[in-house]
PDB file of C-alpha atoms in Angstrom:
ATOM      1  CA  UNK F   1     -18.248   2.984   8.994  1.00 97.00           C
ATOM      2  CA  UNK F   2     -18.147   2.459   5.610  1.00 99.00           C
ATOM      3  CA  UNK F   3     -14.471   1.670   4.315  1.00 99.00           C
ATOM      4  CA  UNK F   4     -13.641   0.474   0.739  1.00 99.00           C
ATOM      5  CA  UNK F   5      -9.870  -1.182   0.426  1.00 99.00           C
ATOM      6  CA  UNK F   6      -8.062  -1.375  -3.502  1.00 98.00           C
ATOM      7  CA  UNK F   7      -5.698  -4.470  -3.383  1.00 94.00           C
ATOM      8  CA  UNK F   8      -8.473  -5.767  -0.309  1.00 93.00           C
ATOM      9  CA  UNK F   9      -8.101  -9.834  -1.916  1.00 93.00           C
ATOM     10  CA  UNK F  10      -4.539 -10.090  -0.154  1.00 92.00           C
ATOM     11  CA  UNK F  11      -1.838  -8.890   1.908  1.00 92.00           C
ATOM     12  CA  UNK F  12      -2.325  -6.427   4.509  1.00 96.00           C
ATOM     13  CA  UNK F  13      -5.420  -5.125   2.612  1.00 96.00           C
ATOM     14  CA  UNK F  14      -7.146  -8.381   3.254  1.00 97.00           C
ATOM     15  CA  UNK F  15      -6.510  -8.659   6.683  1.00 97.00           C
ATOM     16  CA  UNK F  16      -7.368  -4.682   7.219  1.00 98.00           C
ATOM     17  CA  UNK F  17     -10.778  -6.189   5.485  1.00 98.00           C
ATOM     18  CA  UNK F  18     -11.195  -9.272   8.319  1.00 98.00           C
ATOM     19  CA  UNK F  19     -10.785  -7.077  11.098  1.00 98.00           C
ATOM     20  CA  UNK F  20     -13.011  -4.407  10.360  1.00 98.00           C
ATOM     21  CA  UNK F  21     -15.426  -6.964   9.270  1.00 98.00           C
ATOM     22  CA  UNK F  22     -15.306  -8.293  13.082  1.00 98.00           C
ATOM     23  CA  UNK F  23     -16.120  -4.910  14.337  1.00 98.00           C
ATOM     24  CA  UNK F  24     -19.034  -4.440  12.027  1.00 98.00           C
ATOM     25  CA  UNK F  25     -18.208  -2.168   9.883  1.00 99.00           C
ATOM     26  CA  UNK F  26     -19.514  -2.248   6.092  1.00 99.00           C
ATOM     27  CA  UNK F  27     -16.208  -3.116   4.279  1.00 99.00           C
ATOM     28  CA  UNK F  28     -15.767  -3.237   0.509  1.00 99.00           C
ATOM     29  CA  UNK F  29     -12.980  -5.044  -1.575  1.00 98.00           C
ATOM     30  CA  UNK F  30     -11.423  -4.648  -4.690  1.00 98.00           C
ATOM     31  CA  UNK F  31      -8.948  -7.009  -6.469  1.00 96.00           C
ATOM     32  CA  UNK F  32      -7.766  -7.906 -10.094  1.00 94.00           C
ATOM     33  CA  UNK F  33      -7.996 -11.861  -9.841  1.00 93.00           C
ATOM     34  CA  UNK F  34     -11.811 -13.004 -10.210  1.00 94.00           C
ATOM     35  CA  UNK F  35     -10.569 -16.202  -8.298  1.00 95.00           C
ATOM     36  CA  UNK F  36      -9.765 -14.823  -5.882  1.00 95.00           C
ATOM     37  CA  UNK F  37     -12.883 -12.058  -5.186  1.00 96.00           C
ATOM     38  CA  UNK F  38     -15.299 -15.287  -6.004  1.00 96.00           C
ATOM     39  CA  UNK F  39     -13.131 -17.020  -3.331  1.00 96.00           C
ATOM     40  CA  UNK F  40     -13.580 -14.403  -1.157  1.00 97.00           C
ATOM     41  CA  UNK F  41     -17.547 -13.778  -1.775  1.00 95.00           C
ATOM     42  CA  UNK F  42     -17.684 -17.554  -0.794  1.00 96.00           C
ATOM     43  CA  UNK F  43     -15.842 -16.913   2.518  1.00 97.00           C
ATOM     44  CA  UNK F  44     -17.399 -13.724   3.972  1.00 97.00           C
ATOM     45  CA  UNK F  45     -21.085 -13.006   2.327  1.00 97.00           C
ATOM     46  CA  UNK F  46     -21.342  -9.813   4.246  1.00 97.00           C
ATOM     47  CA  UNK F  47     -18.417  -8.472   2.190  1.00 98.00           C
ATOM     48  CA  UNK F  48     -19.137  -6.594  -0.985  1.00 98.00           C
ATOM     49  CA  UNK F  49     -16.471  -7.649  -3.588  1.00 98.00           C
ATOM     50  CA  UNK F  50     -15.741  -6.079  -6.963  1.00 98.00           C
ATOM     51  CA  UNK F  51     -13.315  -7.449  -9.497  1.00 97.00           C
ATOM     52  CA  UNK F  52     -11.540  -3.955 -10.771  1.00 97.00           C
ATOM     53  CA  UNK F  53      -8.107  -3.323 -11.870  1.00 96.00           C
ATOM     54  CA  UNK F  54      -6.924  -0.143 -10.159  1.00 98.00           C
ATOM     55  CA  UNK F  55      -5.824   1.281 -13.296  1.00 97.00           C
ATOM     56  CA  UNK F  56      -8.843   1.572 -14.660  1.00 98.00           C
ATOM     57  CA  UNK F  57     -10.116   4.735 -13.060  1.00 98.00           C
ATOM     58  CA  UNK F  58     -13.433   4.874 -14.651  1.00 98.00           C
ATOM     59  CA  UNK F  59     -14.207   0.847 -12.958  1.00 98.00           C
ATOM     60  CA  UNK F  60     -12.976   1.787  -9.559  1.00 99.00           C
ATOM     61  CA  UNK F  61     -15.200   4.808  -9.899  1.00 99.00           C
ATOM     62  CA  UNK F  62     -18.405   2.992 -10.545  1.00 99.00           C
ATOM     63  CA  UNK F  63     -17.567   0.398  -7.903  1.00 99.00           C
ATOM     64  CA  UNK F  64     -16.612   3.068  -5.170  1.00 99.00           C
ATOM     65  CA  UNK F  65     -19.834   4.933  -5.650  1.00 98.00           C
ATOM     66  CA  UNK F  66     -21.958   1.551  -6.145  1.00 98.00           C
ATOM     67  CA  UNK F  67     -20.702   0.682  -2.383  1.00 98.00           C
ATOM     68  CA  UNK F  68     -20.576   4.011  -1.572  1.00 98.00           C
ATOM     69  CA  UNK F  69     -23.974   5.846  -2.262  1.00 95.00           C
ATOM     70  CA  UNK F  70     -22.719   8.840  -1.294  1.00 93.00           C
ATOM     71  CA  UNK F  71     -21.097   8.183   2.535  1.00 97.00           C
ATOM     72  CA  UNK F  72     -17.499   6.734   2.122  1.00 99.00           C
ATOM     73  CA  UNK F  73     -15.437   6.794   5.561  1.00 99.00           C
ATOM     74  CA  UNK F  74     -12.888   5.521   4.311  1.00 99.00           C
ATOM     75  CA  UNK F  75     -10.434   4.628   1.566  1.00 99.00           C
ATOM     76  CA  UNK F  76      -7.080   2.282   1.710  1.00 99.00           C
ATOM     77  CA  UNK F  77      -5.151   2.026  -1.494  1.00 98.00           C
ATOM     78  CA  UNK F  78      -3.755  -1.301  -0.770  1.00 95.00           C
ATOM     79  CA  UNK F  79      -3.419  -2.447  -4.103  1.00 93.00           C
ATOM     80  CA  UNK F  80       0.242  -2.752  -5.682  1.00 88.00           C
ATOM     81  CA  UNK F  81       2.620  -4.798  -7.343  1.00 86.00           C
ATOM     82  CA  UNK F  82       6.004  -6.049  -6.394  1.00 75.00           C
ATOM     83  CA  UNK F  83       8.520  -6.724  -8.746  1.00 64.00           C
ATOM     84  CA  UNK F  84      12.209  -7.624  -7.413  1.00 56.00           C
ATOM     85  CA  UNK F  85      14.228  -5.958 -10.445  1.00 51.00           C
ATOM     86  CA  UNK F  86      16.999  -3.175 -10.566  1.00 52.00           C
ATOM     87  CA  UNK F  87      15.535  -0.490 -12.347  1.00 50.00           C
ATOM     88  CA  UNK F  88      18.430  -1.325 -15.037  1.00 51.00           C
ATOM     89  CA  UNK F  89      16.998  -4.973 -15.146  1.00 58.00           C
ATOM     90  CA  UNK F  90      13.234  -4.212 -16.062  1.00 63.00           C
ATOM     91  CA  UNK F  91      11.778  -3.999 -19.245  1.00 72.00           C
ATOM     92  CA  UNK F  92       9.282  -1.203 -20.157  1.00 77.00           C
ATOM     93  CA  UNK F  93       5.733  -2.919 -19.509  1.00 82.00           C
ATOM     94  CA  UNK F  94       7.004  -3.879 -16.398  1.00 78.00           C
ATOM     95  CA  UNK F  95       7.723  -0.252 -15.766  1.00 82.00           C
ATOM     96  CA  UNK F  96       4.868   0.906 -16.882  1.00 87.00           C
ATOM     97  CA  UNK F  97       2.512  -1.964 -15.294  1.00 86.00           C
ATOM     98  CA  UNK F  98       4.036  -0.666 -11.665  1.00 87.00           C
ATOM     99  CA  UNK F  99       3.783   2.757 -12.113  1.00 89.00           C
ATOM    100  CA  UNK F 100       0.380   2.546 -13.396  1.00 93.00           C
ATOM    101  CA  UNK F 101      -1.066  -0.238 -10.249  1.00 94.00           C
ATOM    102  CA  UNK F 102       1.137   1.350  -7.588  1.00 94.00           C
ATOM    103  CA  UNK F 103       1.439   5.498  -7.980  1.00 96.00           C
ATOM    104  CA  UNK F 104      -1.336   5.971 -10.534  1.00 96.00           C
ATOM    105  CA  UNK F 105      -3.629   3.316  -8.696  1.00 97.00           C
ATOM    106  CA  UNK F 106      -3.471   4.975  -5.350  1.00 98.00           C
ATOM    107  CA  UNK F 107      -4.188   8.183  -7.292  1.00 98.00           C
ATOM    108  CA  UNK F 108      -7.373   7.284  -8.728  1.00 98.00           C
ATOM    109  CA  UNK F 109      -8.330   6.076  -5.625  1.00 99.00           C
ATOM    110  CA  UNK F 110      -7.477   9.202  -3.215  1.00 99.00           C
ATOM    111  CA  UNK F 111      -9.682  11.519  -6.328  1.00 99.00           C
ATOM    112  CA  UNK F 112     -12.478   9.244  -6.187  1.00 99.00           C
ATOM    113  CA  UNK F 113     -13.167   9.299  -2.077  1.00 99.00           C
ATOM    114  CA  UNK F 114     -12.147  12.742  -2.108  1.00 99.00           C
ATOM    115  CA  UNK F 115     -14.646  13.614  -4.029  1.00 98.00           C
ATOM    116  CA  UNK F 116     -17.551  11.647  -1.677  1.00 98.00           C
ATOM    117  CA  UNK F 117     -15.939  12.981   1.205  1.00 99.00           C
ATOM    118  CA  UNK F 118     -15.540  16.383   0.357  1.00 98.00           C
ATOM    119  CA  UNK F 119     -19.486  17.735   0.713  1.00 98.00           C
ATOM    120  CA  UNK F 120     -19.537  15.541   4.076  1.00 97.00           C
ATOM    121  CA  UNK F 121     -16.450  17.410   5.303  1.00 98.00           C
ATOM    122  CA  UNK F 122     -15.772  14.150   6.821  1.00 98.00           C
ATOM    123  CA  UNK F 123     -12.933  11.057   6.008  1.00 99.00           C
ATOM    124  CA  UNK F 124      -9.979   9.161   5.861  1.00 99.00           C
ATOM    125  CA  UNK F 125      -7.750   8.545   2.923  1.00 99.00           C
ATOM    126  CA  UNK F 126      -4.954   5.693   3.679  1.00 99.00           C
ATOM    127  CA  UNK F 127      -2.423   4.239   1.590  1.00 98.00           C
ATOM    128  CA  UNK F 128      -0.393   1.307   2.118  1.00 97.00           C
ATOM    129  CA  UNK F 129       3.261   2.215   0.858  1.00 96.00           C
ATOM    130  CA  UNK F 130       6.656   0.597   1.563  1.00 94.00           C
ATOM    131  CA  UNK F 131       9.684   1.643   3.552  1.00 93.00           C
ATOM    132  CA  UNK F 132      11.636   0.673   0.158  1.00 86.00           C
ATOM    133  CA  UNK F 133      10.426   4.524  -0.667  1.00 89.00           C
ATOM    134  CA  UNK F 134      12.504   6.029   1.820  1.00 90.00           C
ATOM    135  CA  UNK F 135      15.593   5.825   0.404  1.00 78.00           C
ATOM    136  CA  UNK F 136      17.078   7.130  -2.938  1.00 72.00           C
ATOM    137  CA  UNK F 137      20.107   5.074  -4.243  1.00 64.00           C
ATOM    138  CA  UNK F 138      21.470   4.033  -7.505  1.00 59.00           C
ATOM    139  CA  UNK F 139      19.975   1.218  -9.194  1.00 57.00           C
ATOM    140  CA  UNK F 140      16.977   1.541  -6.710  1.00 66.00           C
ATOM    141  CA  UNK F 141      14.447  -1.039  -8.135  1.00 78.00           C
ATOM    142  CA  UNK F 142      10.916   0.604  -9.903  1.00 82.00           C
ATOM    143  CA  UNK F 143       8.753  -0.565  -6.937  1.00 84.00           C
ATOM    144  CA  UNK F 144      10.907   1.404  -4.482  1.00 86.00           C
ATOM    145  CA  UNK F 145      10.722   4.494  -6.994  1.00 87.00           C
ATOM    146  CA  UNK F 146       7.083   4.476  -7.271  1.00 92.00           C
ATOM    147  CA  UNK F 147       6.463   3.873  -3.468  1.00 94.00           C
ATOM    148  CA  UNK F 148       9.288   6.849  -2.871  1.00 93.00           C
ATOM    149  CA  UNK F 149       6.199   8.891  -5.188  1.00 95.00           C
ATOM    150  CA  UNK F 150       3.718   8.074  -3.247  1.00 97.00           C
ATOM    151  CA  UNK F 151       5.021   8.961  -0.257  1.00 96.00           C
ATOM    152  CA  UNK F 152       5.020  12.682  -1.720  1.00 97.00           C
ATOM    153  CA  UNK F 153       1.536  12.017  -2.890  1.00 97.00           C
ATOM    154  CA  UNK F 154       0.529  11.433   0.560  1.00 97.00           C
ATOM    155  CA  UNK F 155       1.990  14.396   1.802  1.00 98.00           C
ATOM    156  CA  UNK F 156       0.474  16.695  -1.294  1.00 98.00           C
ATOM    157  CA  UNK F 157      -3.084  15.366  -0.404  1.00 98.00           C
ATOM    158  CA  UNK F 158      -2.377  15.783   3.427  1.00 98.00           C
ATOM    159  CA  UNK F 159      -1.626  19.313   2.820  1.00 98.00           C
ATOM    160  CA  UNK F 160      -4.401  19.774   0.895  1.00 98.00           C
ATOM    161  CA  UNK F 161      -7.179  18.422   2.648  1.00 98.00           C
ATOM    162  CA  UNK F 162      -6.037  19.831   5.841  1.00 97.00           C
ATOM    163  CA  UNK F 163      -9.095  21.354   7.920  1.00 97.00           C
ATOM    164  CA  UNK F 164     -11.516  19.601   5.980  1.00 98.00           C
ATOM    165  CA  UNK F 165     -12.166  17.173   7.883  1.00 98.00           C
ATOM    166  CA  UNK F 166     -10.375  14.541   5.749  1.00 99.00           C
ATOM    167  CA  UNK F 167      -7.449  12.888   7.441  1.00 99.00           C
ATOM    168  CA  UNK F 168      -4.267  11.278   5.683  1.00 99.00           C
ATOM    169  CA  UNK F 169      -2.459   8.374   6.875  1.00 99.00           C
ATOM    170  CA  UNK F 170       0.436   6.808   5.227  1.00 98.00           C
ATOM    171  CA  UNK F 171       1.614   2.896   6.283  1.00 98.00           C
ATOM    172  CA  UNK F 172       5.069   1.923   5.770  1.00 97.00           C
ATOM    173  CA  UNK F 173       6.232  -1.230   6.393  1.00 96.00           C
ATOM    174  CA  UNK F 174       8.844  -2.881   6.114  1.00 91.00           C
ATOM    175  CA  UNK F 175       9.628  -6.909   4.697  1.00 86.00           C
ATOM    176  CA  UNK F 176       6.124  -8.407   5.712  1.00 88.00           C
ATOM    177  CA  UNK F 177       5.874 -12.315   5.267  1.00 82.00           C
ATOM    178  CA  UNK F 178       3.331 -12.306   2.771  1.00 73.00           C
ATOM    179  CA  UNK F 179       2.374 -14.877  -0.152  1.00 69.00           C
ATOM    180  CA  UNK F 180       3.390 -12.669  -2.638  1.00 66.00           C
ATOM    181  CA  UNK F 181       6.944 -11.713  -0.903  1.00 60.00           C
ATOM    182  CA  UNK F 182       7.599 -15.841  -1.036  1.00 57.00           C
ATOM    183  CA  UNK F 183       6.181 -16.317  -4.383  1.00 62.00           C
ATOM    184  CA  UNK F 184       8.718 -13.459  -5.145  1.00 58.00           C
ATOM    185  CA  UNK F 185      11.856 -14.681  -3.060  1.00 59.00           C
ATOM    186  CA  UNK F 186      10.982 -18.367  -2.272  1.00 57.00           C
ATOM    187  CA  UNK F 187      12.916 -19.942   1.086  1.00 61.00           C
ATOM    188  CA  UNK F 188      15.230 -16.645   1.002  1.00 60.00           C
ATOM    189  CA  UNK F 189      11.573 -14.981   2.518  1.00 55.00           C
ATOM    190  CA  UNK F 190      13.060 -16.095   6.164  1.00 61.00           C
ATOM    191  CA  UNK F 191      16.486 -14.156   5.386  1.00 60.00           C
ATOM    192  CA  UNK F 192      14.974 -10.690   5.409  1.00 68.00           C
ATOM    193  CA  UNK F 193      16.100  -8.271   8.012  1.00 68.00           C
ATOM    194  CA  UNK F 194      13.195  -7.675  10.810  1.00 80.00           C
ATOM    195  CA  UNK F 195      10.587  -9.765   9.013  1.00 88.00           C
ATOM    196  CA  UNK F 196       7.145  -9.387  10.119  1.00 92.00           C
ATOM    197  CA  UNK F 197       4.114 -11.874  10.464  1.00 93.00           C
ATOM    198  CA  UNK F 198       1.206 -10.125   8.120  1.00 93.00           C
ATOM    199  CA  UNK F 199      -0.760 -10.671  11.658  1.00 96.00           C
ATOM    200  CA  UNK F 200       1.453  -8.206  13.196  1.00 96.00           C
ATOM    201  CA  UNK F 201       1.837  -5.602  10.224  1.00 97.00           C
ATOM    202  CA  UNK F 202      -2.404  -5.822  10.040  1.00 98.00           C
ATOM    203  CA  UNK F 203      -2.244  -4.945  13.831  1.00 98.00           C
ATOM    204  CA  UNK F 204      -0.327  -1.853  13.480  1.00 98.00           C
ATOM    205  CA  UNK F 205      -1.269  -0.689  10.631  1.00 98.00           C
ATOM    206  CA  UNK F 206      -5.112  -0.670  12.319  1.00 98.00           C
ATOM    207  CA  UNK F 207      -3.942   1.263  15.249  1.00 98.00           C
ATOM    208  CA  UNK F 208      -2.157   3.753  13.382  1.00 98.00           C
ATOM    209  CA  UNK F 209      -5.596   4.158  11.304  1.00 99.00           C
ATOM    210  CA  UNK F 210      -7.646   4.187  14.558  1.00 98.00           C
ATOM    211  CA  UNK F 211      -5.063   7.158  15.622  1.00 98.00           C
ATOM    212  CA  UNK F 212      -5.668   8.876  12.509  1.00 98.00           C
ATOM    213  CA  UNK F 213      -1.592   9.301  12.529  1.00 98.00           C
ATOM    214  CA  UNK F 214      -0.229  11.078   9.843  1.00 98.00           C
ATOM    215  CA  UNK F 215       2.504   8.289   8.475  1.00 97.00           C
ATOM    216  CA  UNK F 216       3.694   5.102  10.509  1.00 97.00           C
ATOM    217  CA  UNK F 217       6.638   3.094   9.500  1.00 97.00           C
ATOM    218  CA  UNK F 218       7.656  -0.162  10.737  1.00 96.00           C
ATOM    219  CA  UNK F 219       9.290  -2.174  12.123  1.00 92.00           C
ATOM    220  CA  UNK F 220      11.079  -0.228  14.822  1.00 91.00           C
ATOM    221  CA  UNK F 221      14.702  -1.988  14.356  1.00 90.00           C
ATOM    222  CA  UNK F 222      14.061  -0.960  10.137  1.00 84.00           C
ATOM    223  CA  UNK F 223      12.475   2.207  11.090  1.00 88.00           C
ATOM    224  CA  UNK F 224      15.975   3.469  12.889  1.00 92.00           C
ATOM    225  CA  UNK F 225      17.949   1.803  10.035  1.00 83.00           C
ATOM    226  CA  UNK F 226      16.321   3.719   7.640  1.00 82.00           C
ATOM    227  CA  UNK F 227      17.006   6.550   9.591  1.00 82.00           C
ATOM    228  CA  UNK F 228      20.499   6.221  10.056  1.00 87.00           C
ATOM    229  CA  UNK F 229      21.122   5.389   6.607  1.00 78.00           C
ATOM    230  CA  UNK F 230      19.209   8.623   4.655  1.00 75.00           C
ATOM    231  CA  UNK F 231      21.973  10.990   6.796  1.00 79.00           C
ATOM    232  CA  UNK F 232      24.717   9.831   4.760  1.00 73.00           C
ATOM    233  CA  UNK F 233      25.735  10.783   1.706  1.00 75.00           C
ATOM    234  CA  UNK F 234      24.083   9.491  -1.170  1.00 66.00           C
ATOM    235  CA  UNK F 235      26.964   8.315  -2.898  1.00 66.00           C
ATOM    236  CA  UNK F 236      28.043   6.152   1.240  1.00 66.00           C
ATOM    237  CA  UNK F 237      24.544   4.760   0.309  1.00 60.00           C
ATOM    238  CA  UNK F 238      24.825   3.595  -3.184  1.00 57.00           C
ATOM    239  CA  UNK F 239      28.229   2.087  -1.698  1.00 58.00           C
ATOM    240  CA  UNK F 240      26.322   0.258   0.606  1.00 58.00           C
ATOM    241  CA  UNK F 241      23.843  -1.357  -1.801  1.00 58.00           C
ATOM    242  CA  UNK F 242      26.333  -2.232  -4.156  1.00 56.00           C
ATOM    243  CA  UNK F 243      28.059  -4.473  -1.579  1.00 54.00           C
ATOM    244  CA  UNK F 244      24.954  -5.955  -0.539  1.00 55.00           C
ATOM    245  CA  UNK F 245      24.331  -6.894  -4.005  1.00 52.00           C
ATOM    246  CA  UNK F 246      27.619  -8.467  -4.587  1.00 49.00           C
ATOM    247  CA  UNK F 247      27.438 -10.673  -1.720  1.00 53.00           C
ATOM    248  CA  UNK F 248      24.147 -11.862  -3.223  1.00 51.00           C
ATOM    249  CA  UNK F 249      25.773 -12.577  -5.993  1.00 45.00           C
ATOM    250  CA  UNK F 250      28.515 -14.731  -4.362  1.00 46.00           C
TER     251      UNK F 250
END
C-alpha cells in the first residue's frame, strides 16, 4: 500500500509510520519541524519525508501527489496541535493557529486523497481526533472544539463517499503519554485518568484501520465515561467541569 500520514514526525502518526514501514508498505510523512523530518530521513531511508505545514493546502498538495503519482491507499490526518487553554483564556492567533492545523488541516488533507482515490474507486481516509470532541461544556478549551468539528467532518465525508469504495475511519483516543502531552502538563502527565502508553494507542488505532471501522474511541474505562457523562444535562456537565477546575486550582 501506499499510505501518506500529516503530523507523521510524532505521536501516534509516527508510530502508525514505523509499523507500516515493518510490513512493507510505502509510507510517506509530513511534519512542520525540518529537525525533525531531517532526523527522521536519517533514521528510516526508505521513508519519504516532506517538510509541509498542513495549512498550506497548495504544499500538502504537491507533496501528496509527488508520493502519490496517482495511487494513494491511504491518508491519516495526524497532524494537530494541543493547546491546554479555556477557550476564555486564549488569545486569537492561538485560535486561529488550531483551527487552521487541526479542522482545516485534516480538511485539506481528506480533498486532496479524495481526489486520487476517487477515479480508482478505491481508499481509506483516517483521521486522528480526540475524545476531548465528544463532549460540549462551557468553557470547553479550542482544541476540544475543533476536534468536536472534526468529528462531524468525518461523518460528512463518510456519508459521502459511501459506495465508492473509499472507507472512513475516525480514531479517538483518549490522554495518550506522548512528548507533547508532557511538554504540555510536565510531571502532572502521570495524573491523567486511564493514561495510555503511545505503544498501546499505535496498536489500536492499527487494528481499527486494518478493520476499516467506522470510528474507534479509547480507552474502554474513558470510552464508558464519556458515555455516561453526554446523557446528562448540559448544564450537570458544565457543573462537573467547573468543580474539576476548582480543585485544580486548590
Amino acid at each position: 500500500m501506499k499510505i501518506f500520514i500529516t503530523g507523521g514526525s510524532s505521536g501516534i502518526g509516527l508510530g502508525l509510520a514505523k509499523k507500516y514501514l515493518e510490513q512493507k508498505h510505502e509510507v510517506a510523512v509530513c511534519g512542520r519541524s525540518e529537525e525533525k523530518i531531517k532526523k527522521l530521513q536519517e533514521r528510516f531511508p526508505e521513508l519519504k519525508t516532506y517538510k509541509v505545514d498542513v495549512k498550506d493546502k497548495l504544499a500538502l498538495k504537491r507533496a501528496v501527489e509527488d508520493f502519490a503519482e496517482e495511487e494513494l491507499d491511504m491518508m491519516i490526518a495526524g497532524a494537530g496541535v494541543y493547546y491546554g487553554n479555556l477557550s476564555k483564556e486564549l488569545d486569537q492567533e492561538g485560535c486561529i493557529h488550531s483551527l487552521d492545523t487541526n479542522l482545516a488541516g485534516v480538511l485539506h488533507a481528506f480533498e486532496i486523497a479524495r481526489d486520487i482515490m476517487l477515479p480508482r474507486k478505491q481508499g481509506h481516509l483516517v483521521v486522528i481526533s480526540s475524545i476531548a470532541g465528544l463532549l460540549e461544556y462551557r468553557d470547553a478549551s479550542v482544541y476540544s472544539k475543533s476536534k468536536r468539528a472534526v468529528n462531524y467532518l468525518c461523518e460528512a465525508y463518510r456519508e459521502a463517499l459511501r459506495g465508492t469504495g473509499i472507507y472512513v475511519t475516525n480514531i479517538l483516543p483518549g490522554y495518550i503519554a506522548t512528548r507533547r502531552l508532557y511538554d504540555v502538563n510536565g510531571e502532572t502527565m502521570r495524573k491523567k485518568p486511564f493514561l495510555l502508553s503511545e505503544e498501546e494507542a499505535v496498536n489500536i488505532s492499527m487494528q481499527a484501520i486494518t478493520e476499516k471501522r467506522e470510528r474507534i474511541i479509547f480507552p474502554r474505562r474513558m470510552k464508558i465515561a464519556v458515555s455516561i457523562l453526554s446523557k446528562f444535562p448540559k448544564s450537570v456537565i458544565n457543573f462537573l467541569f467547573l468543580l474539576t477546575e476548582k480543585r485544580k486550582a486548590m
